[in-house]
PDB file of C-alpha atoms in Angstrom:
ATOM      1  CA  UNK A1200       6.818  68.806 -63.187  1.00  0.00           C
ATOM      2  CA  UNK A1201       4.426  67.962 -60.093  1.00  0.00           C
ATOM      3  CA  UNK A1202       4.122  71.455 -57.576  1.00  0.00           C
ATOM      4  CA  UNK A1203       6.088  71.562 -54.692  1.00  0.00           C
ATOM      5  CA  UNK A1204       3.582  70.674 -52.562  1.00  0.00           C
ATOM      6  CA  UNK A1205       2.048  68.599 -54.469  1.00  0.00           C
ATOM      7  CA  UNK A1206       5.555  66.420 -54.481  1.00  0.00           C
ATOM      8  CA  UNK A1207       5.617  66.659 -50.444  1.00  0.00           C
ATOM      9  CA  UNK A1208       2.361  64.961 -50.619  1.00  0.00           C
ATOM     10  CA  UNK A1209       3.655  62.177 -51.891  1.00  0.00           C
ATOM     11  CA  UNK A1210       6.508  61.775 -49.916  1.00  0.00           C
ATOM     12  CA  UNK A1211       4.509  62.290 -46.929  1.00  0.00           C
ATOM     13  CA  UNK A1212       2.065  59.624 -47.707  1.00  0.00           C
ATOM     14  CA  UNK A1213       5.354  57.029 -48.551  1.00  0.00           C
ATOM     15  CA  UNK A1214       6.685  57.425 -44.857  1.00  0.00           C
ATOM     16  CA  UNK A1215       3.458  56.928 -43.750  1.00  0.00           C
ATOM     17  CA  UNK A1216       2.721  53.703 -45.487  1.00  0.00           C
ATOM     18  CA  UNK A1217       6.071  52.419 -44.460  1.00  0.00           C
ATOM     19  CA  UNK A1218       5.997  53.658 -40.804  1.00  0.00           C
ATOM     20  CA  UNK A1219       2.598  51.373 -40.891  1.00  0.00           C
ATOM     21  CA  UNK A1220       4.281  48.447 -42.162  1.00  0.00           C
ATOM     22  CA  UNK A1221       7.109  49.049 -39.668  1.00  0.00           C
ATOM     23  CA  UNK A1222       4.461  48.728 -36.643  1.00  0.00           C
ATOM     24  CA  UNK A1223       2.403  46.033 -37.972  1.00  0.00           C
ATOM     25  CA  UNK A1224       5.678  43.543 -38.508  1.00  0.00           C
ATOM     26  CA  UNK A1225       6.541  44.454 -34.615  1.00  0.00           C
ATOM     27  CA  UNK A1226       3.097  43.801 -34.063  1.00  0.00           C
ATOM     28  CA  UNK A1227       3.276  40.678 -35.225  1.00  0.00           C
ATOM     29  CA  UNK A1228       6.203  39.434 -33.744  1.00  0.00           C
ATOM     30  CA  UNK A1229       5.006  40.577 -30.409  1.00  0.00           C
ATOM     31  CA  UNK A1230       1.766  39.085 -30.590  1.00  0.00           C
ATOM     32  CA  UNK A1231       3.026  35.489 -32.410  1.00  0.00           C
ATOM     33  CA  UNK A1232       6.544  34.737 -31.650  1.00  0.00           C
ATOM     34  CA  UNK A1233       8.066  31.788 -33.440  1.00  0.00           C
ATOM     35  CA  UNK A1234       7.678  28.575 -31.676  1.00  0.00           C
ATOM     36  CA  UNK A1235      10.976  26.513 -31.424  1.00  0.00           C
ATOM     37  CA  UNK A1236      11.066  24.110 -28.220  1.00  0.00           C
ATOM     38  CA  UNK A1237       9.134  20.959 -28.385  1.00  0.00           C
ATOM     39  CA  UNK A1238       7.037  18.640 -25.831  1.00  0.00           C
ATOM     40  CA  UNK A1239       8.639  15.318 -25.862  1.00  0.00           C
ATOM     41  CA  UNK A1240       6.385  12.213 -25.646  1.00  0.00           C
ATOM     42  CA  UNK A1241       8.136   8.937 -24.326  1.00  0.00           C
ATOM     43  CA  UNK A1242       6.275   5.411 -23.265  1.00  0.00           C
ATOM     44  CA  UNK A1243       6.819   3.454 -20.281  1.00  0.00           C
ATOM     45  CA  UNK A1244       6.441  -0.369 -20.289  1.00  0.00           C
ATOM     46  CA  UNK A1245       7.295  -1.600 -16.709  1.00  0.00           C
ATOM     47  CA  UNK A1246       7.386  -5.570 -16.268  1.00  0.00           C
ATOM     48  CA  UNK A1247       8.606  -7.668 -13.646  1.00  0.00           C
ATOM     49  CA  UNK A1248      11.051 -10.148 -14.282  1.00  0.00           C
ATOM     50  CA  UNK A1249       8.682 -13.194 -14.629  1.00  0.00           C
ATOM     51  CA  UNK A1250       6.861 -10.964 -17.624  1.00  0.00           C
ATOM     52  CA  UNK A1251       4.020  -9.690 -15.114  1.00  0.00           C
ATOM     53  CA  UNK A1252       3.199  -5.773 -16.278  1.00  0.00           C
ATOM     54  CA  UNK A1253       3.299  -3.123 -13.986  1.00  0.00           C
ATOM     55  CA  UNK A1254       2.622   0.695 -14.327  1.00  0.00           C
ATOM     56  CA  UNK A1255       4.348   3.581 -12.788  1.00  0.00           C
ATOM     57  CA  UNK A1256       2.777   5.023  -9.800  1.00  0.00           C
ATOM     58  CA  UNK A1257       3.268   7.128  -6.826  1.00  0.00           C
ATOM     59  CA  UNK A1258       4.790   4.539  -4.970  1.00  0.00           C
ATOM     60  CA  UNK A1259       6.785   3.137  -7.688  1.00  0.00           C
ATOM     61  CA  UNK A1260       7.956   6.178 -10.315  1.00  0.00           C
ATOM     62  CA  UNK A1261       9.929   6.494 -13.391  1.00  0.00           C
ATOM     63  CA  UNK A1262      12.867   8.899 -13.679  1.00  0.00           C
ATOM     64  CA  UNK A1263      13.052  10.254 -17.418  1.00  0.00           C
ATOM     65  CA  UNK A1264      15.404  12.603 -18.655  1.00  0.00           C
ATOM     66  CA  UNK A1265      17.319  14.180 -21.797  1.00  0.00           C
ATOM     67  CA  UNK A1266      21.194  15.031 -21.493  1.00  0.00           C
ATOM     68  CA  UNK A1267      22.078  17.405 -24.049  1.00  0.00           C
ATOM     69  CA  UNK A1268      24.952  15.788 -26.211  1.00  0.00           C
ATOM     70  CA  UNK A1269      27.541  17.941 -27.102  1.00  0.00           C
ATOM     71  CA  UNK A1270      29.859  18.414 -29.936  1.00  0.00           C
ATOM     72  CA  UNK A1271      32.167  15.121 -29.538  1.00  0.00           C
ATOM     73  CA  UNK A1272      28.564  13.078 -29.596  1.00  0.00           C
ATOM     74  CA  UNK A1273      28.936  12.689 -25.986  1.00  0.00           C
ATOM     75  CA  UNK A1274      26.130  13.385 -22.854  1.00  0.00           C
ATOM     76  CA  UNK A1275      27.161  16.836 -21.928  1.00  0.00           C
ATOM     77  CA  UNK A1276      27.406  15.558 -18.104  1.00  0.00           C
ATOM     78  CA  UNK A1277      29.887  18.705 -17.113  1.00  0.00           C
ATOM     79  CA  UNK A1278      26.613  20.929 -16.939  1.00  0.00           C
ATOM     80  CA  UNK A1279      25.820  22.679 -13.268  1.00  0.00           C
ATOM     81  CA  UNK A1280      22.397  24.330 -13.600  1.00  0.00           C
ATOM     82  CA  UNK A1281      21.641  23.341 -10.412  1.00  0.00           C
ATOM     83  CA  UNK A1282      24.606  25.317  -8.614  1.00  0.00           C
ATOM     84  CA  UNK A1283      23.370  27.271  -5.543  1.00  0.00           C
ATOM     85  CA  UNK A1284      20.109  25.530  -4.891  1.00  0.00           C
ATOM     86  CA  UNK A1285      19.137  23.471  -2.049  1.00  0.00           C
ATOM     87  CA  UNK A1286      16.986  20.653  -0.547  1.00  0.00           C
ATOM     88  CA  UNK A1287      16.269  18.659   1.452  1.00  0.00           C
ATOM     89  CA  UNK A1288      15.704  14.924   2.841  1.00  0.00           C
ATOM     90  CA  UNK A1289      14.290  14.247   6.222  1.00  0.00           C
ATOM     91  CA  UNK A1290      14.963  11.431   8.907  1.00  0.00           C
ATOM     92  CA  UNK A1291      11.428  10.953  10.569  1.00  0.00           C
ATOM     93  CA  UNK A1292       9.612   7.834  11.761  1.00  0.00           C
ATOM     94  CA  UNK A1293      12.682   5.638  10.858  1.00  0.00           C
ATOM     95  CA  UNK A1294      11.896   7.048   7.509  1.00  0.00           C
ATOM     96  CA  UNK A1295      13.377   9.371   4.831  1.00  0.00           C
ATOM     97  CA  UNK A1296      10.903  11.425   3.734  1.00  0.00           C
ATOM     98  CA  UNK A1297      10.651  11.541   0.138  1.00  0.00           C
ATOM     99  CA  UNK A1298      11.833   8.786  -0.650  1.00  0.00           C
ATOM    100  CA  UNK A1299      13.189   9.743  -4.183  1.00  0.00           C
ATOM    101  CA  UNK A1300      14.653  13.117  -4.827  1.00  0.00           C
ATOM    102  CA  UNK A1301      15.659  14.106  -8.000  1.00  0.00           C
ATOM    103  CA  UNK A1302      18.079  16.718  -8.071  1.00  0.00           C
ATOM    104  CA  UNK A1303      20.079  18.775 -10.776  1.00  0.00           C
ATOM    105  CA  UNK A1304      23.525  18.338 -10.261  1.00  0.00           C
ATOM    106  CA  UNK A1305      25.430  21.134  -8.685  1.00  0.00           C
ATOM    107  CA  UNK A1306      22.749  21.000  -5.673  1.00  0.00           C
ATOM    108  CA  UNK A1307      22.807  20.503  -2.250  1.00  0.00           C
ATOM    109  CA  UNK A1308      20.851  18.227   0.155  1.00  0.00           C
ATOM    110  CA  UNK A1309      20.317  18.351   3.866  1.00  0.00           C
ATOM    111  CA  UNK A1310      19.804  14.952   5.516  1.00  0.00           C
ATOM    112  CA  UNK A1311      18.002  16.893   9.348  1.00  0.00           C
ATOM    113  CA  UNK A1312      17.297  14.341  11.381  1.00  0.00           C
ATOM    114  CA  UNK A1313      13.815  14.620  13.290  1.00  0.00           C
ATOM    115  CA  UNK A1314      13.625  11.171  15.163  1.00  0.00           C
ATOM    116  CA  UNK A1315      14.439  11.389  19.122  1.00  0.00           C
ATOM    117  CA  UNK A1316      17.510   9.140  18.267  1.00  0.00           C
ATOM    118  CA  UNK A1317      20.616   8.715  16.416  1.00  0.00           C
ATOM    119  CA  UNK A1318      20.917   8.498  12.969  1.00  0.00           C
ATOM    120  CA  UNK A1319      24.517   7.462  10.155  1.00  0.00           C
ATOM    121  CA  UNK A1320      23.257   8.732   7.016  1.00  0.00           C
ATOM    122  CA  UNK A1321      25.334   6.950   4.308  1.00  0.00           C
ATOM    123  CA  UNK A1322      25.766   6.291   0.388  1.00  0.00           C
ATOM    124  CA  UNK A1323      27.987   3.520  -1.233  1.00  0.00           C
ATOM    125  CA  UNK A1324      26.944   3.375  -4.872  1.00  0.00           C
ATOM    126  CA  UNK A1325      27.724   4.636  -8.073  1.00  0.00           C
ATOM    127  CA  UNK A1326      26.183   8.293  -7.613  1.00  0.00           C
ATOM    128  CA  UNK A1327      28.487   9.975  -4.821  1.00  0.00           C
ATOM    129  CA  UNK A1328      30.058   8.045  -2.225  1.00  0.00           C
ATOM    130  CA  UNK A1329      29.164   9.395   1.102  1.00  0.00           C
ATOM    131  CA  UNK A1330      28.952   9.399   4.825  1.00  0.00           C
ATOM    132  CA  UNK A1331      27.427  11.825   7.185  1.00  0.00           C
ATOM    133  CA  UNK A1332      28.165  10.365  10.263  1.00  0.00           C
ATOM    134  CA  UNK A1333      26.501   9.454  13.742  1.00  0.00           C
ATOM    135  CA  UNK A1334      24.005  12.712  15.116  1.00  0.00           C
ATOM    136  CA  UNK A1335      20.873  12.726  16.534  1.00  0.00           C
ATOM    137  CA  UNK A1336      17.788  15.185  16.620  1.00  0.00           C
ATOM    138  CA  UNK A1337      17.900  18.564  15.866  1.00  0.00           C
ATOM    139  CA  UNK A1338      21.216  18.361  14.023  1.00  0.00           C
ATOM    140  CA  UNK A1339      21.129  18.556  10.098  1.00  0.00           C
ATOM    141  CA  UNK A1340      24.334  17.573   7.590  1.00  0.00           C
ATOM    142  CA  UNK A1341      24.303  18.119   4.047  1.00  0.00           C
ATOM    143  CA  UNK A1342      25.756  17.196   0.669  1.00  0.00           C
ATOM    144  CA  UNK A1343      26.868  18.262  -2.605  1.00  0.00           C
ATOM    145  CA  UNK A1344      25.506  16.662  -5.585  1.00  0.00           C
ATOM    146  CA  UNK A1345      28.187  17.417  -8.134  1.00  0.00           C
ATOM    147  CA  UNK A1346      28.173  15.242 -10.656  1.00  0.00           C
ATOM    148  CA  UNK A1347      25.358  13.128 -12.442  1.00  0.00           C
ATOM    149  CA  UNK A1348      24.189   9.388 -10.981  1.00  0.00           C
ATOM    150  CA  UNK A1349      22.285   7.527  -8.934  1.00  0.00           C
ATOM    151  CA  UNK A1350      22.933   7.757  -4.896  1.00  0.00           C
ATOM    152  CA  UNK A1351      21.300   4.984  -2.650  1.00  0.00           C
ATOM    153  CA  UNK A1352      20.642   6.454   1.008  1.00  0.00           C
ATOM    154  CA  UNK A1353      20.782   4.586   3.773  1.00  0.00           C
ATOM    155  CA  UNK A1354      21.239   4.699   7.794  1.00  0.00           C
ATOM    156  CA  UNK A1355      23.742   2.794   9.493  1.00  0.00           C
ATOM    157  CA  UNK A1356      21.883   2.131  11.866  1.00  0.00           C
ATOM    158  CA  UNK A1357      18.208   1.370  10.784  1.00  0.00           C
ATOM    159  CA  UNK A1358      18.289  -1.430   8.044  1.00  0.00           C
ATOM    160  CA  UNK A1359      14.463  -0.225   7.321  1.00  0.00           C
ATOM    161  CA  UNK A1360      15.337   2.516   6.025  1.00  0.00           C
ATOM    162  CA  UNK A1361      16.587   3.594   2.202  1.00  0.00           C
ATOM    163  CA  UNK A1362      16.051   5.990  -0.282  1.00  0.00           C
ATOM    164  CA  UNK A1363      17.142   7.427  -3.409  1.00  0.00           C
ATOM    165  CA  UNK A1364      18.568  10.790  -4.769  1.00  0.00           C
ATOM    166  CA  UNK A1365      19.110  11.133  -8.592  1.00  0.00           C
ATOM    167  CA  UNK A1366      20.895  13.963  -9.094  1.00  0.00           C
ATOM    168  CA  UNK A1367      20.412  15.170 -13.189  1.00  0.00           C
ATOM    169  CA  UNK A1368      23.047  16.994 -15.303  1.00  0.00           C
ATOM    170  CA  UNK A1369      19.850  18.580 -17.523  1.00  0.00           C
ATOM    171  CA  UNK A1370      17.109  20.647 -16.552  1.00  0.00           C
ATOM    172  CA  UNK A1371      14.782  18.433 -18.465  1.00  0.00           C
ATOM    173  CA  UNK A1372      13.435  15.533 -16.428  1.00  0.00           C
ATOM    174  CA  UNK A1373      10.138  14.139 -15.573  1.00  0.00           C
ATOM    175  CA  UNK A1374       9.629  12.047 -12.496  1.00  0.00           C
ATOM    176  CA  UNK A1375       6.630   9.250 -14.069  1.00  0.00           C
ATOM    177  CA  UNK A1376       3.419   7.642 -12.157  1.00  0.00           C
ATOM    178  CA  UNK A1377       1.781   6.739 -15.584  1.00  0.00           C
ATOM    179  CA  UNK A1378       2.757   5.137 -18.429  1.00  0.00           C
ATOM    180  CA  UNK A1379       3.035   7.850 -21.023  1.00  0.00           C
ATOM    181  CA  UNK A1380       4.862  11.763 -19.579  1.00  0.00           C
ATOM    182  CA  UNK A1381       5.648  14.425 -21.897  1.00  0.00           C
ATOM    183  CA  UNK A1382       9.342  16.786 -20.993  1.00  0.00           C
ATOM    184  CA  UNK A1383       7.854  20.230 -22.238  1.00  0.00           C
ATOM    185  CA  UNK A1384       9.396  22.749 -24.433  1.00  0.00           C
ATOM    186  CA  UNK A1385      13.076  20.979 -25.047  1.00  0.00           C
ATOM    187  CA  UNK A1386      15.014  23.341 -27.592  1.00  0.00           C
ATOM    188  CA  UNK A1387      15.640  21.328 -30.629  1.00  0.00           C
ATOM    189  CA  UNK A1388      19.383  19.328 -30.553  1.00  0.00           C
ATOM    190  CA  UNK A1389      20.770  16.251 -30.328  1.00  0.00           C
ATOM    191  CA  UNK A1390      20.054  14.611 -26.236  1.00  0.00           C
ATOM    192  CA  UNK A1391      20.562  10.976 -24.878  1.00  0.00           C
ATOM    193  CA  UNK A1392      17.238   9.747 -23.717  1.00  0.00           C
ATOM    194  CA  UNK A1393      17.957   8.254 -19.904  1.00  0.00           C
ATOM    195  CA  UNK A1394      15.652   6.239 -17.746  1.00  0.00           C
ATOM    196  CA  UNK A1395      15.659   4.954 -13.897  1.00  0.00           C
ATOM    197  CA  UNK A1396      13.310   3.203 -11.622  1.00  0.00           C
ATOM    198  CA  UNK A1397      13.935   1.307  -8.100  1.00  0.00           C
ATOM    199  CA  UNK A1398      14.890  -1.963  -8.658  1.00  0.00           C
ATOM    200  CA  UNK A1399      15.844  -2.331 -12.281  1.00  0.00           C
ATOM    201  CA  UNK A1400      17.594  -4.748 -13.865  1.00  0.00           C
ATOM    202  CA  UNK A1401      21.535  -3.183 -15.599  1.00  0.00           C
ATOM    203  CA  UNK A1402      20.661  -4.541 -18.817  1.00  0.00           C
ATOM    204  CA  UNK A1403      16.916  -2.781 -19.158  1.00  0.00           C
ATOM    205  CA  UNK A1404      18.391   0.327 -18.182  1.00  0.00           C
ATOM    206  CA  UNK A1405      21.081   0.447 -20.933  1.00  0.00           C
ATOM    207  CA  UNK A1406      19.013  -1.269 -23.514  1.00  0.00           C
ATOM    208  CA  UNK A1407      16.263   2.194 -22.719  1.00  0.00           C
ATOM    209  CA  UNK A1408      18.871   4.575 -23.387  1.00  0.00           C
ATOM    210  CA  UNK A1409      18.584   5.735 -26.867  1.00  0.00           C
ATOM    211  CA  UNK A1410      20.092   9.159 -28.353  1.00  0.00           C
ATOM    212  CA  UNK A1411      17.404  11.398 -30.118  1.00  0.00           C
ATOM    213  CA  UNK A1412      17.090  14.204 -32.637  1.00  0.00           C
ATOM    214  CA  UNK A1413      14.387  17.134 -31.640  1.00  0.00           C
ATOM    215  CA  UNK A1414      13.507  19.312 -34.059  1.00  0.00           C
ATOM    216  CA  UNK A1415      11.150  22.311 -33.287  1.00  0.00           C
ATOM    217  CA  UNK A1416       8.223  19.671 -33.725  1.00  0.00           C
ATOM    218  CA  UNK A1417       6.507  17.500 -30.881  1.00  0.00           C
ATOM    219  CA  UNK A1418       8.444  14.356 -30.715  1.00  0.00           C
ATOM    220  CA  UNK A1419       7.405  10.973 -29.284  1.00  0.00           C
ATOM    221  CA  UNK A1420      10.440   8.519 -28.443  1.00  0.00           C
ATOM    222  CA  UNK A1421       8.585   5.616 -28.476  1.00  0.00           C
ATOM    223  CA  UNK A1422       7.977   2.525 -26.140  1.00  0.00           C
ATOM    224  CA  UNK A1423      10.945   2.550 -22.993  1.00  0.00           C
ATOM    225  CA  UNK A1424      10.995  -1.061 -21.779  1.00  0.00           C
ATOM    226  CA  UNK A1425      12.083  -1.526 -17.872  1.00  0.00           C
ATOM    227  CA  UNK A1426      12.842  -4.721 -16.498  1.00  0.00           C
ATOM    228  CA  UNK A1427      12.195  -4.644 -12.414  1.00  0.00           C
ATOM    229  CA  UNK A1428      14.002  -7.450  -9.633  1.00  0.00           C
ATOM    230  CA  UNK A1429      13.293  -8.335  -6.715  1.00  0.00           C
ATOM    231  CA  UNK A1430      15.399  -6.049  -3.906  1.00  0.00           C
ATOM    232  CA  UNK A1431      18.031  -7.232  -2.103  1.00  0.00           C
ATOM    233  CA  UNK A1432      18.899  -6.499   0.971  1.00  0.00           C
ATOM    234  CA  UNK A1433      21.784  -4.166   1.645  1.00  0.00           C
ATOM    235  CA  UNK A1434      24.853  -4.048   3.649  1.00  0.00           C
ATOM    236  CA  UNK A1435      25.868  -1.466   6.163  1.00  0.00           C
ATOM    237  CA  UNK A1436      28.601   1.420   4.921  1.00  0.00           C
ATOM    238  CA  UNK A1437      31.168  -1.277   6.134  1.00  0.00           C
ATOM    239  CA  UNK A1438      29.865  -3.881   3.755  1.00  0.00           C
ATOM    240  CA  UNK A1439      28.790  -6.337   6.016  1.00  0.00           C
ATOM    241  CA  UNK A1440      25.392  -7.353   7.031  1.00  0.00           C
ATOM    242  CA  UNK A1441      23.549  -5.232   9.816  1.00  0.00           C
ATOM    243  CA  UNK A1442      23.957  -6.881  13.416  1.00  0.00           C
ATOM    244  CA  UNK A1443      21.330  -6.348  16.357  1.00  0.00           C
ATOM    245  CA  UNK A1444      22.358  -3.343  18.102  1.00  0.00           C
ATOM    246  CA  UNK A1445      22.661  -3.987  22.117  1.00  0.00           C
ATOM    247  CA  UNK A1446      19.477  -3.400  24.260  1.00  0.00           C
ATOM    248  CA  UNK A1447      19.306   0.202  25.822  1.00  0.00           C
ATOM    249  CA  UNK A1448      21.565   1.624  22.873  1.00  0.00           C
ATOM    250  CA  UNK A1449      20.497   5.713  22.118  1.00  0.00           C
ATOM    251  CA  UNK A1450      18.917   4.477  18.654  1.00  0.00           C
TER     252      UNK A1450
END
């Protein structure tokens, strides 16, 4: 039989050794946590309807973005994460200034208006319907973005002037001025790839949307194609064409 102390030795020199092994394994997982989003690759091929290529630029971006898709394999489009937060879009120089937003849905947008004369800020497509009203400078109204789509802006008053908000139920989106973007660090899941850019044609924008698997590796989703039209001209919130306002009018 070993001595008594001879016995507490040992046992001493076991809690040691496993007190050591105890720190280094929180070491570890300190220093080198596991990895388990991804950086999403996608493509962009931009051409105009009569084939000529084009490339996404300041002027002319790309709106790409990954809805989660939820249990029932649809876009989980019920999402708020933008609840709470607020921007904004400004009236100057007969301009709205930017002219894209992209905004997650549950956010709000002011429209202030800093021209010295009237503005009718107004929306009548398939993001949400709205209209502001007539008020000049100084005065500021603003909107809730509830819901994911894509909201044309435009004045009542001033044909000139348009813009876009694009209002996201995801917190992964890109806006694109080159040909290839990467979404960074996308937990893996199942998401429904979604593109937009300013004048688009219906069909190229379905025919882009694709549903993807990530996995906790870098993923690219391949080549997007995008179709773009020539613009029409719009109607005022009343759906006819704009008439000439009469001479001395405050706008």
């Amino acid at each position: 039989m070993l001595p008594v102390f001879r016995r507490a030795h040992i046992v001493c020199r076991c809690a040691e050794s496993l007190l050591l092994v105890l720190l280094l394994g929180a070491i570890l997982i300190h220093v080198a946590p596991a990895q388990t989003d991804a950086d999403i690759t996608v493509h962009l091929a931009v051409r105009s309807t009569t084939g000529k290529r084009l490339v996404p630029s300041t002027n002319s971006p790309v709106v790409v973005w990954l809805s989660p898709i939820g249990a029932g394999g649809q876009a989980d489009l019920s999402l708020k994460p933008g609840t709470g937060k607020s921007f904004q879009m400004v009236q100057k120089d007969k301009m709205f200034q930017p002219h894209l937003l992209v905004v997650p849905t549950g956010s709000v947008v002011a429209f202030p208006n800093r021209d010295p004369f009237f503005h009718n800020v107004f929306s009548l497509f398939n993001g949400r319907r709205f209209d502001l009203g007539l008020y000049e400078i100084g005065n500021s109204h603003s909107f809730p973005f509830t819901r994911e789509g894509i909201s044309y802006i435009f004045c009542n008053i001033h044909p000139d002037m348009g813009a876009v908000i694009v209002s996201v139920a995801t917190p992964y989106f890109v806006v694109a001025n080159q040909e290839s973007v990467q979404l960074r660090q996308v937990p893996p899941g199942d998401y429904l790839l979604k593109v937009w850019a300013e004048d688009a044609t219906a069909a190229s924008i379905e025919k882009a949307s694709r549903r993807i698997t990530i996995g906790a590796d870098n993923y690219d989703a391949g080549v997007v194609n995008i179709v773009l039209q020539p613009r029409q001209m719009h109607t005022d919130k009343f759906g006819k064409p704009y008439s000439q306002h009469p001479e001395g009018a405050p706008y």
